The first five atom37 places (N, CA, C, CB, O) and aatype in JSON, in Angstrom:
{
  "aatype": [0, 15, 4, 8, 7, 0, 3, 7, 7, 7, 7, 19, 7, 14, 0, 10, 2, 7, 10, 0, 6, 19, 13, 15, 3, 14, 0, 16, 5, 12, 2, 17, 19, 0, 10, 7, 15, 15, 7, 17, 5, 0, 6, 19, 7, 3, 16, 18, 7, 3, 16, 2, 11, 14, 19, 2, 7, 7, 12, 14, 0, 13, 0, 6, 15, 10, 16, 14, 6, 6, 10, 0, 15, 19, 9, 19, 18, 6, 1, 16, 16, 13, 15, 7, 10, 3, 14, 19, 6, 6, 7, 10, 19, 3, 0, 6, 7, 2, 10, 10, 19, 19, 18, 3, 14, 7, 16, 7, 6, 10, 19, 3, 0, 14, 0, 7],
  "atom_mask": [
    [1, 1, 1, 1, 1],
    [1, 1, 1, 1, 1],
    [1, 1, 1, 1, 1],
    [1, 1, 1, 1, 1],
    [1, 1, 1, 0, 1],
    [1, 1, 1, 1, 1],
    [1, 1, 1, 1, 1],
    [1, 1, 1, 0, 1],
    [1, 1, 1, 0, 1],
    [1, 1, 1, 0, 1],
    [1, 1, 1, 0, 1],
    [1, 1, 1, 1, 1],
    [1, 1, 1, 0, 1],
    [1, 1, 1, 1, 1],
    [1, 1, 1, 1, 1],
    [1, 1, 1, 1, 1],
    [1, 1, 1, 1, 1],
    [1, 1, 1, 0, 1],
    [1, 1, 1, 1, 1],
    [1, 1, 1, 1, 1],
    [1, 1, 1, 1, 1],
    [1, 1, 1, 1, 1],
    [1, 1, 1, 1, 1],
    [1, 1, 1, 1, 1],
    [1, 1, 1, 1, 1],
    [1, 1, 1, 1, 1],
    [1, 1, 1, 1, 1],
    [1, 1, 1, 1, 1],
    [1, 1, 1, 1, 1],
    [1, 1, 1, 1, 1],
    [1, 1, 1, 1, 1],
    [1, 1, 1, 1, 1],
    [1, 1, 1, 1, 1],
    [1, 1, 1, 1, 1],
    [1, 1, 1, 1, 1],
    [1, 1, 1, 0, 1],
    [1, 1, 1, 1, 1],
    [1, 1, 1, 1, 1],
    [1, 1, 1, 0, 1],
    [1, 1, 1, 1, 1],
    [1, 1, 1, 1, 1],
    [1, 1, 1, 1, 1],
    [1, 1, 1, 1, 1],
    [1, 1, 1, 1, 1],
    [1, 1, 1, 0, 1],
    [1, 1, 1, 1, 1],
    [1, 1, 1, 1, 1],
    [1, 1, 1, 1, 1],
    [1, 1, 1, 0, 1],
    [1, 1, 1, 1, 1],
    [1, 1, 1, 1, 1],
    [1, 1, 1, 1, 1],
    [1, 1, 1, 1, 1],
    [1, 1, 1, 1, 1],
    [1, 1, 1, 1, 1],
    [1, 1, 1, 1, 1],
    [1, 1, 1, 0, 1],
    [1, 1, 1, 0, 1],
    [1, 1, 1, 1, 1],
    [1, 1, 1, 1, 1],
    [1, 1, 1, 1, 1],
    [1, 1, 1, 1, 1],
    [1, 1, 1, 1, 1],
    [1, 1, 1, 1, 1],
    [1, 1, 1, 1, 1],
    [1, 1, 1, 1, 1],
    [1, 1, 1, 1, 1],
    [1, 1, 1, 1, 1],
    [1, 1, 1, 1, 1],
    [1, 1, 1, 1, 1],
    [1, 1, 1, 1, 1],
    [1, 1, 1, 1, 1],
    [1, 1, 1, 1, 1],
    [1, 1, 1, 1, 1],
    [1, 1, 1, 1, 1],
    [1, 1, 1, 1, 1],
    [1, 1, 1, 1, 1],
    [1, 1, 1, 1, 1],
    [1, 1, 1, 1, 1],
    [1, 1, 1, 1, 1],
    [1, 1, 1, 1, 1],
    [1, 1, 1, 1, 1],
    [1, 1, 1, 1, 1],
    [1, 1, 1, 0, 1],
    [1, 1, 1, 1, 1],
    [1, 1, 1, 1, 1],
    [1, 1, 1, 1, 1],
    [1, 1, 1, 1, 1],
    [1, 1, 1, 1, 1],
    [1, 1, 1, 1, 1],
    [1, 1, 1, 0, 1],
    [1, 1, 1, 1, 1],
    [1, 1, 1, 1, 1],
    [1, 1, 1, 1, 1],
    [1, 1, 1, 1, 1],
    [1, 1, 1, 1, 1],
    [1, 1, 1, 0, 1],
    [1, 1, 1, 1, 1],
    [1, 1, 1, 1, 1],
    [1, 1, 1, 1, 1],
    [1, 1, 1, 1, 1],
    [1, 1, 1, 1, 1],
    [1, 1, 1, 1, 1],
    [1, 1, 1, 1, 1],
    [1, 1, 1, 1, 1],
    [1, 1, 1, 0, 1],
    [1, 1, 1, 1, 1],
    [1, 1, 1, 0, 1],
    [1, 1, 1, 1, 1],
    [1, 1, 1, 1, 1],
    [1, 1, 1, 1, 1],
    [1, 1, 1, 1, 1],
    [1, 1, 1, 1, 1],
    [1, 1, 1, 1, 1],
    [1, 1, 1, 1, 1],
    [1, 1, 1, 0, 1]
  ],
  "atom_positions": [
    [[-0.29, -18.53, -19.37], [-0.09, -19.97, -19.4], [1.28, -20.33, -19.96], [-1.18, -20.64, -20.22], [1.86, -21.34, -19.57]],
    [[1.8, -19.52, -20.88], [3.1, -19.85, -21.47], [4.23, -19.72, -20.46], [3.37, -18.96, -22.67], [5.25, -20.4, -20.59]],
    [[4.08, -18.88, -19.47], [5.15, -18.7, -18.47], [4.96, -19.56, -17.23], [5.23, -17.24, -18.06], [5.91, -20.18, -16.75]],
    [[3.75, -19.6, -16.71], [3.5, -20.29, -15.45], [2.85, -21.65, -15.64], [2.62, -19.44, -14.56], [2.54, -22.34, -14.67]],
    [[2.63, -22.05, -16.89], [2.0, -23.32, -17.19], [0.49, -23.2, -17.19], [0.0, 0.0, 0.0], [-0.08, -22.42, -16.42]],
    [[-0.15, -23.97, -18.04], [-1.61, -23.92, -18.16], [-2.31, -24.23, -16.84], [-2.08, -24.9, -19.23], [-3.4, -23.73, -16.57]],
    [[-1.68, -25.06, -16.02], [-2.27, -25.43, -14.74], [-1.66, -24.66, -13.57], [-2.11, -26.92, -14.5], [-1.94, -24.95, -12.41]],
    [[-0.8, -23.66, -13.89], [-0.16, -22.86, -12.84], [0.98, -23.57, -12.15], [0.0, 0.0, 0.0], [1.5, -23.07, -11.15]],
    [[1.39, -24.73, -12.66], [2.41, -25.52, -12.0], [3.84, -25.08, -12.26], [0.0, 0.0, 0.0], [4.78, -25.67, -11.72]],
    [[4.02, -24.06, -13.06], [5.35, -23.55, -13.35], [5.79, -23.89, -14.75], [0.0, 0.0, 0.0], [5.16, -24.67, -15.45]],
    [[6.85, -23.3, -15.14], [7.42, -23.45, -16.47], [8.59, -22.49, -16.54], [0.0, 0.0, 0.0], [9.54, -22.61, -15.77]],
    [[8.52, -21.55, -17.46], [9.53, -20.49, -17.51], [9.44, -19.67, -16.23], [9.33, -19.58, -18.78], [10.46, -19.28, -15.66]],
    [[8.21, -19.41, -15.79], [7.98, -18.69, -14.54], [7.7, -19.66, -13.41], [0.0, 0.0, 0.0], [7.51, -20.85, -13.65]],
    [[7.68, -19.16, -12.17], [7.44, -20.05, -11.03], [6.0, -20.57, -10.97], [7.77, -19.33, -9.74], [5.1, -20.02, -11.59]],
    [[5.83, -21.63, -10.22], [4.49, -22.18, -9.97], [3.65, -21.15, -9.22], [4.57, -23.51, -9.17], [4.17, -20.38, -8.41]],
    [[2.36, -21.14, -9.49], [1.46, -20.19, -8.85], [0.75, -20.76, -7.63], [0.44, -19.71, -9.85], [-0.04, -20.06, -6.99]],
    [[1.0, -22.01, -7.31], [0.28, -22.62, -6.18], [0.7, -22.07, -4.82], [0.49, -24.11, -6.2], [0.04, -22.37, -3.83]],
    [[1.76, -21.29, -4.74], [2.19, -20.71, -3.48], [1.89, -19.23, -3.36], [0.0, 0.0, 0.0], [2.5, -18.53, -2.55]],
    [[0.96, -18.75, -4.16], [0.66, -17.31, -4.16], [0.27, -16.77, -2.79], [-0.46, -17.04, -5.12], [0.65, -15.65, -2.44]],
    [[-0.46, -17.53, -2.03], [-0.92, -17.06, -0.72], [0.25, -16.78, 0.22], [-1.87, -18.08, -0.09], [0.18, -15.87, 1.04]],
    [[1.31, -17.57, 0.1], [2.47, -17.36, 0.94], [3.33, -16.2, 0.44], [3.3, -18.62, 1.0], [3.89, -15.45, 1.23]],
    [[3.42, -16.05, -0.87], [4.24, -14.99, -1.45], [3.52, -13.64, -1.37], [4.58, -15.31, -2.92], [4.14, -12.62, -1.04]],
    [[2.23, -13.64, -1.66], [1.45, -12.4, -1.67], [0.21, -12.56, -0.78], [1.03, -12.03, -3.11], [-0.87, -12.88, -1.27]],
    [[0.37, -12.34, 0.51], [-0.79, -12.41, 1.39], [-1.75, -11.25, 1.12], [-0.36, -12.4, 2.86], [-2.95, -11.36, 1.37]],
    [[-1.23, -10.16, 0.61], [-2.03, -8.97, 0.29], [-2.28, -8.92, -1.21], [-1.32, -7.67, 0.77], [-1.32, -8.82, -1.98]],
    [[-3.53, -9.0, -1.65], [-3.8, -8.97, -3.09], [-3.34, -7.68, -3.77], [-5.28, -9.16, -3.34], [-3.02, -7.69, -4.96]],
    [[-3.3, -6.57, -3.05], [-2.83, -5.31, -3.65], [-1.36, -5.42, -4.04], [-3.03, -4.13, -2.67], [-0.96, -4.9, -5.09]],
    [[-0.56, -6.08, -3.23], [0.85, -6.26, -3.54], [1.01, -7.14, -4.76], [1.6, -6.85, -2.35], [1.87, -6.89, -5.61]],
    [[0.2, -8.19, -4.85], [0.25, -9.06, -6.02], [-0.14, -8.29, -7.28], [-0.69, -10.27, -5.83], [0.5, -8.44, -8.32]],
    [[-1.17, -7.46, -7.19], [-1.58, -6.67, -8.36], [-0.48, -5.7, -8.76], [-2.88, -5.9, -8.06], [-0.24, -5.48, -9.95]],
    [[0.18, -5.11, -7.78], [1.27, -4.19, -8.07], [2.4, -4.91, -8.79], [1.78, -3.54, -6.78], [2.96, -4.39, -9.75]],
    [[2.74, -6.11, -8.33], [3.79, -6.92, -8.97], [3.43, -7.22, -10.42], [4.0, -8.25, -8.19], [4.26, -7.04, -11.32]],
    [[2.21, -7.68, -10.66], [1.78, -8.02, -12.02], [1.72, -6.77, -12.89], [0.41, -8.73, -11.99], [2.07, -6.82, -14.07]],
    [[1.27, -5.67, -12.33], [1.19, -4.42, -13.1], [2.58, -3.91, -13.48], [0.45, -3.35, -12.29], [2.78, -3.51, -14.63]],
    [[3.52, -3.93, -12.55], [4.85, -3.36, -12.79], [5.81, -4.31, -13.5], [5.45, -2.94, -11.49], [6.67, -3.86, -14.26]],
    [[5.66, -5.61, -13.27], [6.63, -6.56, -13.8], [7.97, -6.42, -13.11], [0.0, 0.0, 0.0], [8.14, -5.57, -12.23]],
    [[8.92, -7.25, -13.49], [10.23, -7.29, -12.84], [10.95, -5.95, -12.9], [11.09, -8.35, -13.46], [11.42, -5.44, -11.88]],
    [[11.05, -5.38, -14.08], [11.81, -4.14, -14.25], [11.17, -2.98, -13.5], [11.93, -3.79, -15.72], [11.86, -2.24, -12.8]],
    [[9.87, -2.83, -13.65], [9.17, -1.76, -12.96], [9.23, -1.91, -11.45], [0.0, 0.0, 0.0], [9.37, -0.93, -10.73]],
    [[9.11, -3.15, -10.98], [9.18, -3.41, -9.54], [10.54, -2.99, -9.0], [8.91, -4.9, -9.24], [10.63, -2.3, -7.98]],
    [[11.61, -3.41, -9.69], [12.95, -3.05, -9.22], [13.12, -1.54, -9.19], [14.01, -3.69, -10.12], [13.71, -1.0, -8.26]],
    [[12.62, -0.86, -10.2], [12.77, 0.59, -10.28], [11.96, 1.32, -9.21], [12.35, 1.09, -11.66], [12.42, 2.32, -8.65]],
    [[10.76, 0.81, -8.92], [9.86, 1.52, -8.01], [9.83, 0.99, -6.58], [8.48, 1.49, -8.57], [9.55, 1.74, -5.65]],
    [[10.11, -0.31, -6.41], [9.93, -0.92, -5.09], [11.24, -1.45, -4.51], [8.92, -2.05, -5.18], [11.6, -1.1, -3.39]],
    [[11.95, -2.27, -5.26], [13.19, -2.83, -4.73], [13.6, -4.11, -5.42], [0.0, 0.0, 0.0], [13.03, -4.5, -6.44]],
    [[14.6, -4.77, -4.84], [15.19, -5.96, -5.44], [14.58, -7.27, -4.99], [16.63, -5.99, -5.16], [14.98, -8.34, -5.46]],
    [[13.6, -7.21, -4.07], [12.88, -8.41, -3.66], [11.38, -8.12, -3.73], [13.3, -8.86, -2.21], [10.96, -6.96, -3.75]],
    [[10.59, -9.19, -3.77], [9.14, -9.01, -3.81], [8.44, -10.03, -2.94], [8.63, -9.12, -5.25], [8.98, -11.09, -2.62]],
    [[7.22, -9.67, -2.55], [6.38, -10.58, -1.79], [6.78, -10.71, -0.33], [0.0, 0.0, 0.0], [7.81, -10.19, 0.11]],
    [[5.94, -11.41, 0.41], [6.14, -11.64, 1.83], [7.41, -12.45, 2.11], [4.94, -12.35, 2.43], [7.98, -12.37, 3.2]],
    [[7.84, -13.22, 1.12], [9.0, -14.08, 1.3], [10.28, -13.43, 0.79], [8.78, -15.4, 0.59], [11.34, -14.06, 0.78]],
    [[10.19, -12.18, 0.36], [11.36, -11.44, -0.14], [12.13, -12.21, -1.21], [12.29, -11.1, 1.0], [13.35, -12.36, -1.14]],
    [[11.38, -12.69, -2.19], [12.01, -13.4, -3.3], [12.83, -12.4, -4.12], [10.94, -14.11, -4.19], [12.37, -11.28, -4.36]],
    [[14.02, -12.78, -4.55], [14.82, -11.87, -5.38], [14.14, -11.66, -6.75], [16.25, -12.44, -5.57], [13.63, -12.6, -7.35]],
    [[14.15, -10.43, -7.2], [13.65, -10.12, -8.54], [14.76, -10.51, -9.5], [13.23, -8.59, -8.69], [15.83, -9.89, -9.51]],
    [[14.51, -11.53, -10.31], [15.57, -11.99, -11.19], [15.04, -12.48, -12.52], [16.35, -13.09, -10.53], [15.66, -13.34, -13.15]],
    [[13.94, -11.96, -12.95], [13.41, -12.56, -14.15], [12.78, -11.6, -15.11], [0.0, 0.0, 0.0], [12.95, -10.38, -15.04]],
    [[12.05, -12.18, -15.97], [11.43, -11.44, -17.04], [9.93, -11.33, -16.89], [0.0, 0.0, 0.0], [9.2, -11.41, -17.88]],
    [[9.45, -11.14, -15.66], [8.01, -10.93, -15.48], [7.63, -9.67, -16.25], [7.63, -10.81, -13.95], [8.11, -8.58, -15.92]],
    [[6.78, -9.8, -17.25], [6.38, -8.6, -18.0], [5.44, -7.73, -17.18], [5.72, -8.99, -19.33], [4.75, -8.21, -16.28]],
    [[5.43, -6.48, -17.51], [4.49, -5.54, -16.89], [3.17, -5.6, -17.64], [5.07, -4.08, -16.88], [3.16, -5.61, -18.87]],
    [[2.07, -5.63, -16.92], [0.77, -5.72, -17.56], [-0.08, -4.46, -17.38], [0.02, -6.9, -17.02], [-1.23, -4.43, -17.83]],
    [[0.45, -3.44, -16.74], [-0.32, -2.21, -16.49], [-0.76, -1.54, -17.78], [0.5, -1.23, -15.66], [-1.83, -0.93, -17.83]],
    [[0.04, -1.64, -18.82], [-0.29, -0.99, -20.09], [-1.19, -1.85, -20.98], [0.97, -0.65, -20.83], [-1.88, -1.32, -21.86]],
    [[-1.18, -3.15, -20.76], [-1.95, -4.03, -21.65], [-3.27, -4.51, -21.06], [-1.11, -5.21, -22.01], [-4.11, -5.03, -21.79]],
    [[-3.47, -4.34, -19.75], [-4.72, -4.74, -19.11], [-5.38, -3.52, -18.47], [-4.48, -5.84, -18.05], [-4.7, -2.66, -17.92]],
    [[-6.7, -3.46, -18.54], [-7.43, -2.42, -17.83], [-7.37, -2.72, -16.34], [-8.91, -2.33, -18.32], [-7.05, -3.85, -15.96]],
    [[-7.66, -1.76, -15.48], [-7.69, -2.06, -14.04], [-8.65, -3.2, -13.69], [-8.09, -0.82, -13.27], [-8.37, -3.99, -12.8]],
    [[-9.77, -3.28, -14.41], [-10.73, -4.36, -14.16], [-10.16, -5.7, -14.59], [-12.04, -4.08, -14.89], [-10.33, -6.7, -13.89]],
    [[-9.5, -5.74, -15.75], [-8.9, -6.99, -16.22], [-7.79, -7.44, -15.28], [-8.36, -6.82, -17.64], [-7.68, -8.63, -14.98]],
    [[-6.98, -6.51, -14.84], [-5.91, -6.86, -13.91], [-6.47, -7.45, -12.62], [-5.05, -5.62, -13.6], [-5.97, -8.46, -12.12]],
    [[-7.5, -6.82, -12.07], [-8.13, -7.34, -10.86], [-8.72, -8.72, -11.1], [-9.22, -6.37, -10.36], [-8.62, -9.6, -10.25]],
    [[-9.33, -8.92, -12.26], [-9.92, -10.23, -12.58], [-8.85, -11.32, -12.66], [-10.68, -10.15, -13.9], [-9.08, -12.44, -12.2]],
    [[-7.7, -11.0, -13.24], [-6.6, -11.96, -13.31], [-6.16, -12.35, -11.91], [-5.42, -11.39, -14.11], [-5.95, -13.53, -11.62]],
    [[-6.01, -11.36, -11.03], [-5.55, -11.64, -9.67], [-6.58, -12.47, -8.91], [-5.27, -10.32, -8.92], [-6.23, -13.4, -8.19]],
    [[-7.85, -12.13, -9.07], [-8.91, -12.93, -8.43], [-8.82, -14.37, -8.92], [-10.32, -12.34, -8.72], [-8.9, -15.3, -8.11]],
    [[-8.68, -14.56, -10.21], [-8.58, -15.9, -10.79], [-7.38, -16.65, -10.2], [-8.47, -15.83, -12.32], [-7.52, -17.79, -9.76]],
    [[-6.2, -16.01, -10.21], [-5.01, -16.67, -9.7], [-5.15, -17.05, -8.23], [-3.79, -15.78, -9.89], [-4.81, -18.16, -7.83]],
    [[-5.65, -16.13, -7.42], [-5.77, -16.37, -5.98], [-6.79, -17.47, -5.69], [-6.15, -15.08, -5.24], [-6.61, -18.27, -4.78]],
    [[-7.87, -17.49, -6.46], [-8.92, -18.49, -6.27], [-8.49, -19.86, -6.79], [-10.19, -18.04, -6.97], [-8.62, -20.86, -6.09]],
    [[-7.98, -19.89, -8.0], [-7.66, -21.15, -8.66], [-6.41, -21.81, -8.11], [-7.5, -20.92, -10.13], [-6.4, -23.02, -7.9]],
    [[-5.37, -21.04, -7.88], [-4.09, -21.63, -7.54], [-3.78, -21.64, -6.05], [-3.0, -20.91, -8.26], [-2.91, -22.39, -5.6]],
    [[-4.47, -20.82, -5.27], [-4.22, -20.81, -3.82], [-5.45, -21.15, -3.0], [-3.7, -19.47, -3.4], [-5.36, -21.27, -1.78]],
    [[-6.6, -21.31, -3.66], [-7.81, -21.68, -2.95], [-8.34, -20.6, -2.02], [0.0, 0.0, 0.0], [-9.11, -20.89, -1.11]],
    [[-7.93, -19.36, -2.25], [-8.4, -18.26, -1.41], [-9.82, -17.87, -1.8], [-7.47, -17.05, -1.53], [-10.22, -18.06, -2.95]],
    [[-10.56, -17.34, -0.88], [-11.94, -16.93, -1.13], [-11.97, -15.44, -1.46], [-12.84, -17.25, 0.1], [-11.72, -14.62, -0.57]],
    [[-12.26, -15.08, -2.71], [-12.23, -13.66, -3.09], [-13.31, -12.83, -2.41], [-12.39, -13.54, -4.59], [-13.17, -11.62, -2.29]],
    [[-14.38, -13.48, -1.95], [-15.42, -12.75, -1.2], [-14.85, -12.37, 0.17], [-16.72, -13.61, -1.04], [-14.98, -11.23, 0.6]],
    [[-14.23, -13.34, 0.85], [-13.63, -13.06, 2.15], [-12.52, -12.02, 2.05], [-13.07, -14.34, 2.76], [-12.33, -11.22, 2.97]],
    [[-11.79, -12.03, 0.96], [-10.7, -11.06, 0.77], [-11.23, -9.67, 0.38], [-9.73, -11.56, -0.3], [-10.47, -8.71, 0.34]],
    [[-12.54, -9.58, 0.09], [-13.13, -8.3, -0.28], [-12.86, -7.89, -1.72], [0.0, 0.0, 0.0], [-12.95, -6.71, -2.06]],
    [[-12.53, -8.87, -2.56], [-12.25, -8.58, -3.97], [-13.5, -8.6, -4.83], [-11.25, -9.56, -4.52], [-13.62, -7.83, -5.79]],
    [[-14.44, -9.48, -4.49], [-15.7, -9.59, -5.23], [-16.85, -9.72, -4.24], [-15.67, -10.81, -6.21], [-16.65, -10.05, -3.07]],
    [[-18.06, -9.46, -4.74], [-19.23, -9.68, -3.89], [-19.72, -11.12, -4.09], [-20.36, -8.66, -4.22], [-19.11, -11.88, -4.84]],
    [[-20.8, -11.48, -3.43], [-21.3, -12.86, -3.48], [-21.71, -13.29, -4.89], [-22.49, -13.0, -2.56], [-21.74, -14.49, -5.19]],
    [[-22.03, -12.32, -5.76], [-22.4, -12.63, -7.14], [-21.18, -12.69, -8.07], [-23.39, -11.59, -7.66], [-21.32, -12.99, -9.25]],
    [[-20.0, -12.41, -7.53], [-18.79, -12.44, -8.35], [-18.43, -11.12, -9.01], [0.0, 0.0, 0.0], [-17.53, -11.07, -9.85]],
    [[-19.13, -10.06, -8.65], [-18.83, -8.75, -9.22], [-17.61, -8.15, -8.53], [-20.05, -7.8, -9.09], [-17.49, -8.21, -7.3]],
    [[-16.71, -7.58, -9.31], [-15.52, -6.96, -8.74], [-15.89, -5.81, -7.81], [-14.59, -6.46, -9.84], [-16.7, -4.96, -8.17]],
    [[-15.29, -5.78, -6.65], [-15.49, -4.7, -5.7], [-14.34, -3.69, -5.75], [-15.64, -5.25, -4.29], [-14.5, -2.53, -5.37]],
    [[-13.17, -4.15, -6.21], [-11.98, -3.31, -6.25], [-11.26, -3.48, -7.57], [-11.04, -3.64, -5.08], [-11.39, -4.49, -8.25]],
    [[-10.49, -2.46, -7.92], [-9.6, -2.52, -9.08], [-8.26, -1.93, -8.66], [-10.2, -1.75, -10.31], [-8.15, -1.3, -7.6]],
    [[-7.27, -2.13, -9.48], [-5.92, -1.63, -9.22], [-5.81, -0.2, -9.74], [-4.85, -2.54, -9.87], [-6.18, 0.08, -10.88]],
    [[-5.3, 0.69, -8.91], [-5.04, 2.07, -9.32], [-3.54, 2.2, -9.61], [-5.5, 3.11, -8.22], [-2.73, 2.19, -8.68]],
    [[-3.16, 2.3, -10.89], [-1.74, 2.36, -11.2], [-1.03, 3.6, -10.66], [-1.55, 2.3, -12.69], [0.18, 3.59, -10.48]],
    [[-1.78, 4.64, -10.4], [-1.18, 5.86, -9.86], [-0.69, 5.71, -8.43], [0.0, 0.0, 0.0], [0.3, 6.32, -8.04]],
    [[-1.4, 4.9, -7.66], [-1.04, 4.74, -6.24], [-0.52, 3.34, -5.91], [-2.23, 5.04, -5.38], [0.09, 3.14, -4.86]],
    [[-0.75, 2.37, -6.82], [-0.38, 0.99, -6.53], [-1.28, 0.34, -5.5], [0.0, 0.0, 0.0], [-0.92, -0.68, -4.92]],
    [[-2.43, 0.91, -5.28], [-3.38, 0.42, -4.27], [-4.67, -0.08, -4.94], [-3.71, 1.53, -3.25], [-4.91, 0.17, -6.12]],
    [[-5.47, -0.78, -4.16], [-6.8, -1.18, -4.61], [-7.77, -0.06, -4.27], [-7.24, -2.52, -3.95], [-7.72, 0.53, -3.2]],
    [[-8.65, 0.22, -5.21], [-9.68, 1.22, -5.0], [-11.03, 0.61, -5.36], [-9.41, 2.51, -5.85], [-11.09, -0.43, -6.02]],
    [[-12.1, 1.26, -4.93], [-13.44, 0.76, -5.24], [-13.61, 0.66, -6.75], [-14.53, 1.67, -4.62], [-13.21, 1.56, -7.5]],
    [[-14.21, -0.44, -7.19], [-14.49, -0.62, -8.61], [-15.56, 0.36, -9.05], [-14.92, -2.06, -8.91], [-16.47, 0.68, -8.28]],
    [[-15.46, 0.84, -10.28], [-16.51, 1.74, -10.77], [-17.85, 1.04, -10.79], [-16.16, 2.26, -12.18], [-17.93, -0.15, -11.11]],
    [[-18.89, 1.76, -10.46], [-20.24, 1.18, -10.49], [-20.66, 0.95, -11.94], [-21.26, 2.11, -9.77], [-20.29, 1.69, -12.85]],
    [[-21.45, -0.09, -12.11], [-21.98, -0.35, -13.44], [-21.41, -1.57, -13.97], [0.0, 0.0, 0.0], [-21.73, -1.97, -15.09]]
  ]
}
């Protein structure tokens, strides 16, 4: 909230209401949030997202501070709240809201969520 605003409308960081256009693939969004600006530049390149936005900021990396389940939950929340996407249709959660996938930091991909 301190970077993107409590309502996702922007602040130090960009507004989150355009997430669907920037990250049509939730795995790419999770990779961005996991790596942050510095990690993304080192591992992926100088632009991010479907719109090839220049990496020019201080997006922190969250791979070390969030579990794969927490990271997936953040992405589901952002995509649902700020872009109106349906996480069930995207295959992120089941009809009861249980996570179906988590982020694998080793591959940068979504994998099946652990059972339980």
